[in-house]
mmCIF file with all atom_site columns, C-alpha atoms in Angstrom:
data_model
loop_
_atom_site.group_PDB
_atom_site.id
_atom_site.type_symbol
_atom_site.label_atom_id
_atom_site.label_alt_id
_atom_site.label_comp_id
_atom_site.label_asym_id
_atom_site.label_entity_id
_atom_site.label_seq_id
_atom_site.pdbx_PDB_ins_code
_atom_site.Cartn_x
_atom_site.Cartn_y
_atom_site.Cartn_z
_atom_site.occupancy
_atom_site.B_iso_or_equiv
_atom_site.pdbx_formal_charge
_atom_site.auth_seq_id
_atom_site.auth_comp_id
_atom_site.auth_asym_id
_atom_site.auth_atom_id
_atom_site.pdbx_PDB_model_num
ATOM 1   C CA . MET A 1 1   ? -31.095 -0.711  -52.697 1.00 0.00 ? 21  MET A CA 1
ATOM 2   C CA . SER A 1 2   ? -29.732 2.602   -51.672 1.00 0.00 ? 22  SER A CA 1
ATOM 3   C CA . GLU A 1 3   ? -31.466 5.092   -49.507 1.00 0.00 ? 23  GLU A CA 1
ATOM 4   C CA . ASN A 1 4   ? -31.688 8.404   -51.306 1.00 0.00 ? 24  ASN A CA 1
ATOM 5   C CA . SER A 1 5   ? -33.243 10.461  -48.556 1.00 0.00 ? 25  SER A CA 1
ATOM 6   C CA . GLU A 1 6   ? -34.131 10.338  -44.921 1.00 0.00 ? 26  GLU A CA 1
ATOM 7   C CA . ASN A 1 7   ? -37.783 9.837   -45.884 1.00 0.00 ? 27  ASN A CA 1
ATOM 8   C CA . SER A 1 8   ? -37.182 6.641   -47.866 1.00 0.00 ? 28  SER A CA 1
ATOM 9   C CA . GLU A 1 9   ? -39.236 3.652   -46.848 1.00 0.00 ? 29  GLU A CA 1
ATOM 10  C CA . ALA A 1 10  ? -38.061 0.519   -45.095 1.00 0.00 ? 30  ALA A CA 1
ATOM 11  C CA . PRO A 1 11  ? -35.993 -2.093  -46.938 1.00 0.00 ? 31  PRO A CA 1
ATOM 12  C CA . GLY A 1 12  ? -38.098 -4.015  -49.403 1.00 0.00 ? 32  GLY A CA 1
ATOM 13  C CA . THR A 1 13  ? -40.204 -1.002  -50.342 1.00 0.00 ? 33  THR A CA 1
ATOM 14  C CA . PRO A 1 14  ? -40.669 -0.737  -54.094 1.00 0.00 ? 34  PRO A CA 1
ATOM 15  C CA . PRO A 1 15  ? -39.504 2.330   -56.013 1.00 0.00 ? 35  PRO A CA 1
ATOM 16  C CA . ALA A 1 16  ? -42.070 5.035   -56.719 1.00 0.00 ? 36  ALA A CA 1
ATOM 17  C CA . ALA A 1 17  ? -42.733 3.802   -60.275 1.00 0.00 ? 37  ALA A CA 1
ATOM 18  C CA . ALA A 1 18  ? -43.559 0.309   -59.037 1.00 0.00 ? 38  ALA A CA 1
ATOM 19  C CA . ALA A 1 19  ? -45.762 1.650   -56.239 1.00 0.00 ? 39  ALA A CA 1
ATOM 20  C CA . THR A 1 20  ? -48.071 3.348   -58.709 1.00 0.00 ? 40  THR A CA 1
ATOM 21  C CA . GLY A 1 21  ? -48.708 0.136   -60.547 1.00 0.00 ? 41  GLY A CA 1
ATOM 22  C CA . SER A 1 22  ? -47.145 1.283   -63.830 1.00 0.00 ? 42  SER A CA 1
ATOM 23  C CA . GLY A 1 23  ? -46.174 -2.341  -64.502 1.00 0.00 ? 43  GLY A CA 1
ATOM 24  C CA . GLY A 1 24  ? -49.689 -2.999  -65.787 1.00 0.00 ? 44  GLY A CA 1
ATOM 25  C CA . GLY A 1 25  ? -50.849 -5.017  -62.762 1.00 0.00 ? 45  GLY A CA 1
ATOM 26  C CA . ALA A 1 26  ? -52.778 -3.969  -59.713 1.00 0.00 ? 46  ALA A CA 1
ATOM 27  C CA . PRO A 1 27  ? -51.332 -1.025  -57.800 1.00 0.00 ? 47  PRO A CA 1
ATOM 28  C CA . THR A 1 28  ? -48.901 -1.986  -55.060 1.00 0.00 ? 48  THR A CA 1
ATOM 29  C CA . PRO A 1 29  ? -50.015 -0.900  -51.599 1.00 0.00 ? 49  PRO A CA 1
ATOM 30  C CA . PRO A 1 30  ? -47.855 1.767   -49.963 1.00 0.00 ? 50  PRO A CA 1
ATOM 31  C CA . GLY A 1 31  ? -45.257 0.738   -47.453 1.00 0.00 ? 51  GLY A CA 1
ATOM 32  C CA . PRO A 1 32  ? -42.727 -2.042  -47.190 1.00 0.00 ? 52  PRO A CA 1
ATOM 33  C CA . GLN A 1 33  ? -43.233 -5.123  -49.333 1.00 0.00 ? 53  GLN A CA 1
ATOM 34  C CA . PRO A 1 34  ? -42.402 -8.677  -48.246 1.00 0.00 ? 54  PRO A CA 1
ATOM 35  C CA . GLU A 1 35  ? -39.052 -10.024 -49.353 1.00 0.00 ? 55  GLU A CA 1
ATOM 36  C CA . PRO A 1 36  ? -39.385 -13.127 -51.531 1.00 0.00 ? 56  PRO A CA 1
ATOM 37  C CA . ILE A 1 37  ? -37.975 -16.421 -50.286 1.00 0.00 ? 57  ILE A CA 1
ATOM 38  C CA . ARG A 1 38  ? -36.284 -18.836 -52.702 1.00 0.00 ? 58  ARG A CA 1
ATOM 39  C CA . PHE A 1 39  ? -38.816 -21.341 -54.108 1.00 0.00 ? 59  PHE A CA 1
ATOM 40  C CA . PHE A 1 40  ? -41.696 -19.584 -52.277 1.00 0.00 ? 60  PHE A CA 1
ATOM 41  C CA . GLY A 1 41  ? -41.753 -16.016 -53.563 1.00 0.00 ? 61  GLY A CA 1
ATOM 42  C CA . THR A 1 42  ? -44.082 -14.064 -51.300 1.00 0.00 ? 62  THR A CA 1
ATOM 43  C CA . THR A 1 43  ? -46.562 -16.913 -50.745 1.00 0.00 ? 63  THR A CA 1
ATOM 44  C CA . TRP A 1 44  ? -45.203 -17.214 -47.194 1.00 0.00 ? 64  TRP A CA 1
ATOM 45  C CA . VAL A 1 45  ? -47.002 -14.025 -46.145 1.00 0.00 ? 65  VAL A CA 1
ATOM 46  C CA . ASP A 1 46  ? -50.553 -15.402 -46.332 1.00 0.00 ? 66  ASP A CA 1
ATOM 47  C CA . HIS A 1 47  ? -49.710 -19.080 -46.972 1.00 0.00 ? 67  HIS A CA 1
ATOM 48  C CA . ASP A 1 48  ? -51.478 -18.893 -50.320 1.00 0.00 ? 68  ASP A CA 1
ATOM 49  C CA . GLY A 1 49  ? -50.535 -19.622 -53.917 1.00 0.00 ? 69  GLY A CA 1
ATOM 50  C CA . GLY A 1 50  ? -49.598 -23.254 -53.364 1.00 0.00 ? 70  GLY A CA 1
ATOM 51  C CA . TYR A 1 51  ? -47.554 -22.619 -50.230 1.00 0.00 ? 71  TYR A CA 1
ATOM 52  C CA . GLY A 1 52  ? -48.207 -26.103 -48.824 1.00 0.00 ? 72  GLY A CA 1
ATOM 53  C CA . LEU A 1 53  ? -47.324 -27.800 -52.096 1.00 0.00 ? 73  LEU A CA 1
ATOM 54  C CA . ARG A 1 54  ? -44.166 -25.721 -52.343 1.00 0.00 ? 74  ARG A CA 1
ATOM 55  C CA . ARG A 1 55  ? -43.114 -26.825 -48.856 1.00 0.00 ? 75  ARG A CA 1
ATOM 56  C CA . VAL A 1 56  ? -43.710 -30.451 -49.775 1.00 0.00 ? 76  VAL A CA 1
ATOM 57  C CA . GLY A 1 57  ? -41.767 -29.931 -53.004 1.00 0.00 ? 77  GLY A CA 1
ATOM 58  C CA . VAL A 1 58  ? -38.829 -28.288 -51.244 1.00 0.00 ? 78  VAL A CA 1
ATOM 59  C CA . ALA A 1 59  ? -38.762 -31.033 -48.602 1.00 0.00 ? 79  ALA A CA 1
ATOM 60  C CA . ALA A 1 60  ? -38.906 -33.824 -51.185 1.00 0.00 ? 80  ALA A CA 1
ATOM 61  C CA . GLY A 1 61  ? -36.438 -32.111 -53.512 1.00 0.00 ? 81  GLY A CA 1
ATOM 62  C CA . SER A 1 62  ? -33.856 -31.378 -50.843 1.00 0.00 ? 82  SER A CA 1
ATOM 63  C CA . LEU A 1 63  ? -34.109 -34.906 -49.438 1.00 0.00 ? 83  LEU A CA 1
ATOM 64  C CA . ALA A 1 64  ? -33.797 -36.434 -52.924 1.00 0.00 ? 84  ALA A CA 1
ATOM 65  C CA . ALA A 1 65  ? -30.800 -34.203 -53.674 1.00 0.00 ? 85  ALA A CA 1
ATOM 66  C CA . ALA A 1 66  ? -29.168 -35.210 -50.370 1.00 0.00 ? 86  ALA A CA 1
ATOM 67  C CA . VAL A 1 67  ? -29.699 -38.919 -51.101 1.00 0.00 ? 87  VAL A CA 1
ATOM 68  C CA . GLY A 1 68  ? -28.367 -38.480 -54.649 1.00 0.00 ? 88  GLY A CA 1
ATOM 69  C CA . SER A 1 69  ? -25.363 -36.616 -53.290 1.00 0.00 ? 89  SER A CA 1
ATOM 70  C CA . CYS A 1 70  ? -24.640 -39.385 -50.813 1.00 0.00 ? 90  CYS A CA 1
ATOM 71  C CA . LEU A 1 71  ? -24.723 -41.899 -53.666 1.00 0.00 ? 91  LEU A CA 1
ATOM 72  C CA . ALA A 1 72  ? -22.318 -39.743 -55.686 1.00 0.00 ? 92  ALA A CA 1
ATOM 73  C CA . LEU A 1 73  ? -19.971 -39.552 -52.703 1.00 0.00 ? 93  LEU A CA 1
ATOM 74  C CA . ARG A 1 74  ? -20.187 -43.314 -52.330 1.00 0.00 ? 94  ARG A CA 1
ATOM 75  C CA . PHE A 1 75  ? -19.077 -43.718 -55.945 1.00 0.00 ? 95  PHE A CA 1
ATOM 76  C CA . ALA A 1 76  ? -16.220 -41.314 -55.295 1.00 0.00 ? 96  ALA A CA 1
ATOM 77  C CA . TYR A 1 77  ? -15.188 -43.340 -52.262 1.00 0.00 ? 97  TYR A CA 1
ATOM 78  C CA . GLN A 1 78  ? -15.324 -46.519 -54.344 1.00 0.00 ? 98  GLN A CA 1
ATOM 79  C CA . GLY A 1 79  ? -13.048 -44.769 -56.835 1.00 0.00 ? 99  GLY A CA 1
ATOM 80  C CA . LEU A 1 80  ? -10.562 -44.240 -54.033 1.00 0.00 ? 100 LEU A CA 1
ATOM 81  C CA . ALA A 1 81  ? -10.798 -47.939 -53.173 1.00 0.00 ? 101 ALA A CA 1
ATOM 82  C CA . ILE A 1 82  ? -10.221 -48.911 -56.803 1.00 0.00 ? 102 ILE A CA 1
ATOM 83  C CA . ALA A 1 83  ? -7.196  -46.605 -56.912 1.00 0.00 ? 103 ALA A CA 1
ATOM 84  C CA . GLU A 1 84  ? -5.907  -48.512 -53.861 1.00 0.00 ? 104 GLU A CA 1
ATOM 85  C CA . VAL A 1 85  ? -5.023  -45.438 -51.818 1.00 0.00 ? 105 VAL A CA 1
ATOM 86  C CA . ASP A 1 86  ? -4.095  -45.806 -48.166 1.00 0.00 ? 106 ASP A CA 1
ATOM 87  C CA . SER A 1 87  ? -6.912  -46.394 -45.723 1.00 0.00 ? 107 SER A CA 1
ATOM 88  C CA . ILE A 1 88  ? -5.896  -43.178 -43.950 1.00 0.00 ? 108 ILE A CA 1
ATOM 89  C CA . VAL A 1 89  ? -6.795  -41.189 -47.086 1.00 0.00 ? 109 VAL A CA 1
ATOM 90  C CA . GLY A 1 90  ? -10.222 -42.816 -47.206 1.00 0.00 ? 110 GLY A CA 1
ATOM 91  C CA . MET A 1 91  ? -10.794 -42.019 -43.537 1.00 0.00 ? 111 MET A CA 1
ATOM 92  C CA . LEU A 1 92  ? -9.681  -38.407 -44.053 1.00 0.00 ? 112 LEU A CA 1
ATOM 93  C CA . VAL A 1 93  ? -12.152 -38.014 -46.921 1.00 0.00 ? 113 VAL A CA 1
ATOM 94  C CA . ILE A 1 94  ? -14.991 -39.392 -44.795 1.00 0.00 ? 114 ILE A CA 1
ATOM 95  C CA . VAL A 1 95  ? -14.085 -37.196 -41.809 1.00 0.00 ? 115 VAL A CA 1
ATOM 96  C CA . MET A 1 96  ? -13.712 -34.131 -44.035 1.00 0.00 ? 116 MET A CA 1
ATOM 97  C CA . PHE A 1 97  ? -17.163 -34.550 -45.574 1.00 0.00 ? 117 PHE A CA 1
ATOM 98  C CA . ALA A 1 98  ? -18.726 -35.333 -42.196 1.00 0.00 ? 118 ALA A CA 1
ATOM 99  C CA . VAL A 1 99  ? -17.223 -32.284 -40.476 1.00 0.00 ? 119 VAL A CA 1
ATOM 100 C CA . CYS A 1 100 ? -17.973 -29.952 -43.395 1.00 0.00 ? 120 CYS A CA 1
ATOM 101 C CA . SER A 1 101 ? -21.535 -31.265 -43.599 1.00 0.00 ? 121 SER A CA 1
ATOM 102 C CA . ALA A 1 102 ? -22.066 -30.687 -39.877 1.00 0.00 ? 122 ALA A CA 1
ATOM 103 C CA . ILE A 1 103 ? -20.749 -27.130 -40.132 1.00 0.00 ? 123 ILE A CA 1
ATOM 104 C CA . ALA A 1 104 ? -22.807 -26.451 -43.269 1.00 0.00 ? 124 ALA A CA 1
ATOM 105 C CA . PHE A 1 105 ? -25.939 -27.797 -41.543 1.00 0.00 ? 125 PHE A CA 1
ATOM 106 C CA . ARG A 1 106 ? -25.409 -25.597 -38.494 1.00 0.00 ? 126 ARG A CA 1
ATOM 107 C CA . LYS A 1 107 ? -24.644 -22.445 -40.498 1.00 0.00 ? 127 LYS A CA 1
ATOM 108 C CA . THR A 1 108 ? -27.571 -23.011 -42.872 1.00 0.00 ? 128 THR A CA 1
ATOM 109 C CA . TRP A 1 109 ? -29.933 -23.684 -39.966 1.00 0.00 ? 129 TRP A CA 1
ATOM 110 C CA . GLU A 1 110 ? -28.745 -20.515 -38.181 1.00 0.00 ? 130 GLU A CA 1
ATOM 111 C CA . SER A 1 111 ? -29.270 -18.467 -41.346 1.00 0.00 ? 131 SER A CA 1
ATOM 112 C CA . PHE A 1 112 ? -32.972 -19.326 -41.259 1.00 0.00 ? 132 PHE A CA 1
ATOM 113 C CA . GLY A 1 113 ? -33.378 -17.554 -37.909 1.00 0.00 ? 133 GLY A CA 1
ATOM 114 C CA . ALA A 1 114 ? -31.026 -14.545 -38.012 1.00 0.00 ? 134 ALA A CA 1
ATOM 115 C CA . ARG A 1 115 ? -28.982 -12.500 -40.418 1.00 0.00 ? 135 ARG A CA 1
ATOM 116 C CA . PRO A 1 116 ? -25.241 -13.164 -40.141 1.00 0.00 ? 136 PRO A CA 1
ATOM 117 C CA . LYS A 1 117 ? -23.478 -10.869 -37.693 1.00 0.00 ? 137 LYS A CA 1
ATOM 118 C CA . ASP A 1 118 ? -20.262 -10.951 -39.713 1.00 0.00 ? 138 ASP A CA 1
ATOM 119 C CA . PRO A 1 119 ? -20.918 -11.256 -43.478 1.00 0.00 ? 139 PRO A CA 1
ATOM 120 C CA . ALA A 1 120 ? -17.172 -11.419 -44.200 1.00 0.00 ? 140 ALA A CA 1
ATOM 121 C CA . ARG A 1 121 ? -16.871 -14.529 -42.034 1.00 0.00 ? 141 ARG A CA 1
ATOM 122 C CA . GLU A 1 122 ? -19.824 -16.090 -43.824 1.00 0.00 ? 142 GLU A CA 1
ATOM 123 C CA . ASP A 1 123 ? -18.109 -15.420 -47.146 1.00 0.00 ? 143 ASP A CA 1
ATOM 124 C CA . SER A 1 124 ? -14.954 -17.102 -45.889 1.00 0.00 ? 144 SER A CA 1
ATOM 125 C CA . LEU A 1 125 ? -16.995 -20.191 -44.967 1.00 0.00 ? 145 LEU A CA 1
ATOM 126 C CA . ARG A 1 126 ? -18.533 -20.464 -48.440 1.00 0.00 ? 146 ARG A CA 1
ATOM 127 C CA . GLY A 1 127 ? -15.982 -23.075 -49.603 1.00 0.00 ? 147 GLY A CA 1
ATOM 128 C CA . LEU A 1 128 ? -16.453 -25.145 -46.479 1.00 0.00 ? 148 LEU A CA 1
ATOM 129 C CA . LYS A 1 129 ? -20.228 -25.030 -46.919 1.00 0.00 ? 149 LYS A CA 1
ATOM 130 C CA . SER A 1 130 ? -19.813 -26.070 -50.549 1.00 0.00 ? 150 SER A CA 1
ATOM 131 C CA . ILE A 1 131 ? -17.919 -29.172 -49.500 1.00 0.00 ? 151 ILE A CA 1
ATOM 132 C CA . GLY A 1 132 ? -20.553 -29.932 -46.868 1.00 0.00 ? 152 GLY A CA 1
ATOM 133 C CA . PHE A 1 133 ? -23.472 -29.364 -49.245 1.00 0.00 ? 153 PHE A CA 1
ATOM 134 C CA . ILE A 1 134 ? -25.245 -32.451 -47.903 1.00 0.00 ? 154 ILE A CA 1
ATOM 135 C CA . GLY A 1 135 ? -25.598 -30.699 -44.537 1.00 0.00 ? 155 GLY A CA 1
ATOM 136 C CA . SER A 1 136 ? -27.170 -27.670 -46.216 1.00 0.00 ? 156 SER A CA 1
ATOM 137 C CA . LEU A 1 137 ? -29.587 -29.895 -48.125 1.00 0.00 ? 157 LEU A CA 1
ATOM 138 C CA . LEU A 1 138 ? -30.595 -31.662 -44.917 1.00 0.00 ? 158 LEU A CA 1
ATOM 139 C CA . ALA A 1 139 ? -31.101 -28.317 -43.167 1.00 0.00 ? 159 ALA A CA 1
ATOM 140 C CA . TYR A 1 140 ? -33.449 -27.290 -45.980 1.00 0.00 ? 160 TYR A CA 1
ATOM 141 C CA . PHE A 1 141 ? -35.295 -30.589 -45.653 1.00 0.00 ? 161 PHE A CA 1
ATOM 142 C CA . PHE A 1 142 ? -35.816 -30.373 -41.889 1.00 0.00 ? 162 PHE A CA 1
ATOM 143 C CA . ARG A 1 143 ? -36.700 -26.674 -41.950 1.00 0.00 ? 163 ARG A CA 1
ATOM 144 C CA . SER A 1 144 ? -39.259 -27.135 -44.722 1.00 0.00 ? 164 SER A CA 1
ATOM 145 C CA . LEU A 1 145 ? -41.061 -29.629 -42.485 1.00 0.00 ? 165 LEU A CA 1
ATOM 146 C CA . ILE A 1 146 ? -41.642 -26.748 -40.034 1.00 0.00 ? 166 ILE A CA 1
ATOM 147 C CA . GLU A 1 147 ? -42.002 -23.709 -42.324 1.00 0.00 ? 167 GLU A CA 1
ATOM 148 C CA . ALA A 1 148 ? -40.605 -22.187 -45.475 1.00 0.00 ? 168 ALA A CA 1
ATOM 149 C CA . PRO A 1 149 ? -36.848 -21.955 -44.861 1.00 0.00 ? 169 PRO A CA 1
ATOM 150 C CA . GLY A 1 150 ? -36.270 -18.438 -43.551 1.00 0.00 ? 170 GLY A CA 1
ATOM 151 C CA . GLU A 1 151 ? -39.968 -17.619 -43.093 1.00 0.00 ? 171 GLU A CA 1
ATOM 152 C CA . LYS A 1 152 ? -39.677 -16.787 -39.388 1.00 0.00 ? 172 LYS A CA 1
ATOM 153 C CA . LEU A 1 153 ? -36.857 -14.304 -40.016 1.00 0.00 ? 173 LEU A CA 1
ATOM 154 C CA . HIS A 1 154 ? -38.564 -12.699 -43.021 1.00 0.00 ? 174 HIS A CA 1
ATOM 155 C CA . ARG A 1 155 ? -41.892 -12.481 -41.168 1.00 0.00 ? 175 ARG A CA 1
ATOM 156 C CA . ALA A 1 156 ? -40.282 -10.758 -38.162 1.00 0.00 ? 176 ALA A CA 1
ATOM 157 C CA . GLU A 1 157 ? -38.479 -8.259  -40.422 1.00 0.00 ? 177 GLU A CA 1
ATOM 158 C CA . TYR A 1 158 ? -41.608 -7.618  -42.496 1.00 0.00 ? 178 TYR A CA 1
ATOM 159 C CA . GLU A 1 159 ? -43.829 -7.099  -39.435 1.00 0.00 ? 179 GLU A CA 1
ATOM 160 C CA . SER A 1 160 ? -41.239 -4.757  -37.918 1.00 0.00 ? 180 SER A CA 1
ATOM 161 C CA . ALA A 1 161 ? -41.021 -2.759  -41.145 1.00 0.00 ? 181 ALA A CA 1
ATOM 162 C CA . ARG A 1 162 ? -44.842 -2.574  -41.378 1.00 0.00 ? 182 ARG A CA 1
ATOM 163 C CA . THR A 1 163 ? -45.073 -1.400  -37.760 1.00 0.00 ? 183 THR A CA 1
ATOM 164 C CA . GLN A 1 164 ? -42.423 1.283   -38.316 1.00 0.00 ? 184 GLN A CA 1
ATOM 165 C CA . PHE A 1 165 ? -44.125 2.371   -41.529 1.00 0.00 ? 185 PHE A CA 1
ATOM 166 C CA . GLU A 1 166 ? -47.519 2.684   -39.817 1.00 0.00 ? 186 GLU A CA 1
ATOM 167 C CA . LYS A 1 167 ? -45.954 4.582   -36.905 1.00 0.00 ? 187 LYS A CA 1
ATOM 168 C CA . ARG A 1 168 ? -44.233 7.033   -39.261 1.00 0.00 ? 188 ARG A CA 1
ATOM 169 C CA . ARG A 1 169 ? -47.399 7.404   -41.273 1.00 0.00 ? 189 ARG A CA 1
ATOM 170 C CA . ALA A 1 170 ? -49.504 8.093   -38.185 1.00 0.00 ? 190 ALA A CA 1
ATOM 171 C CA . THR A 1 171 ? -47.130 10.774  -36.896 1.00 0.00 ? 191 THR A CA 1
ATOM 172 C CA . ARG A 1 172 ? -46.896 12.507  -40.259 1.00 0.00 ? 192 ARG A CA 1
ATOM 173 C CA . THR A 1 173 ? -48.939 15.709  -40.313 1.00 0.00 ? 193 THR A CA 1
ATOM 174 C CA . GLY A 1 174 ? -49.023 16.279  -44.033 1.00 0.00 ? 194 GLY A CA 1
ATOM 175 C CA . ASN A 1 175 ? -46.852 17.809  -46.668 1.00 0.00 ? 195 ASN A CA 1
ATOM 176 C CA . PRO A 1 176 ? -44.507 20.333  -45.044 1.00 0.00 ? 196 PRO A CA 1
ATOM 177 C CA . ALA A 1 177 ? -44.171 22.228  -48.325 1.00 0.00 ? 197 ALA A CA 1
ATOM 178 C CA . ALA A 1 178 ? -47.924 22.842  -48.402 1.00 0.00 ? 198 ALA A CA 1
ATOM 179 C CA . ARG A 1 179 ? -48.025 24.415  -44.944 1.00 0.00 ? 199 ARG A CA 1
ATOM 180 C CA . LYS A 1 180 ? -48.668 28.112  -44.692 1.00 0.00 ? 200 LYS A CA 1
ATOM 181 C CA . ARG A 1 181 ? -45.728 30.037  -43.434 1.00 0.00 ? 201 ARG A CA 1
ATOM 182 C CA . PRO A 1 182 ? -46.312 32.584  -40.710 1.00 0.00 ? 202 PRO A CA 1
ATOM 183 C CA . LYS A 1 183 ? -46.252 36.144  -41.981 1.00 0.00 ? 203 LYS A CA 1
ATOM 184 C CA . ARG A 1 184 ? -43.398 38.295  -40.824 1.00 0.00 ? 204 ARG A CA 1
ATOM 185 C CA . ARG A 1 185 ? -44.240 41.602  -39.235 1.00 0.00 ? 205 ARG A CA 1
#
């Protein structure tokens, strides 16, 4: 989203056409709108719309995917054993996946609480996090036991945007173009 003027709303605010409800649904309230979270949409705001079931589903799905991934890695390791590679190669593969998974877990867990300070560095770690995908899956599992992954961060940003919106709205005195101009003498 780009900001077209100094009076544009906070991030997450719908465009003017969407705010009027021209999409056929109920009109959208003015002000910033909550940012959807993957698998949860905006159900995290009021914990409605199957929020609890979604958390259970995300926890079960991420744990099942992690277990399935571990089985796939086991088959890959058995393939190395069948190929009769050196034991050092097998150990390097295990250490590589363990280290990458630990880093992916930590980075994924940190992303649930704060936006990255250096997005370029996060992009450079994308390959490492892909190798350690089991760590990311486990981070999703453990976080979904507490809340929707990223809910705390999104809630803080949404509440801040709502507070700023209400403050700006309260200090606004009306349409400046509609004000009467003082007559010149």
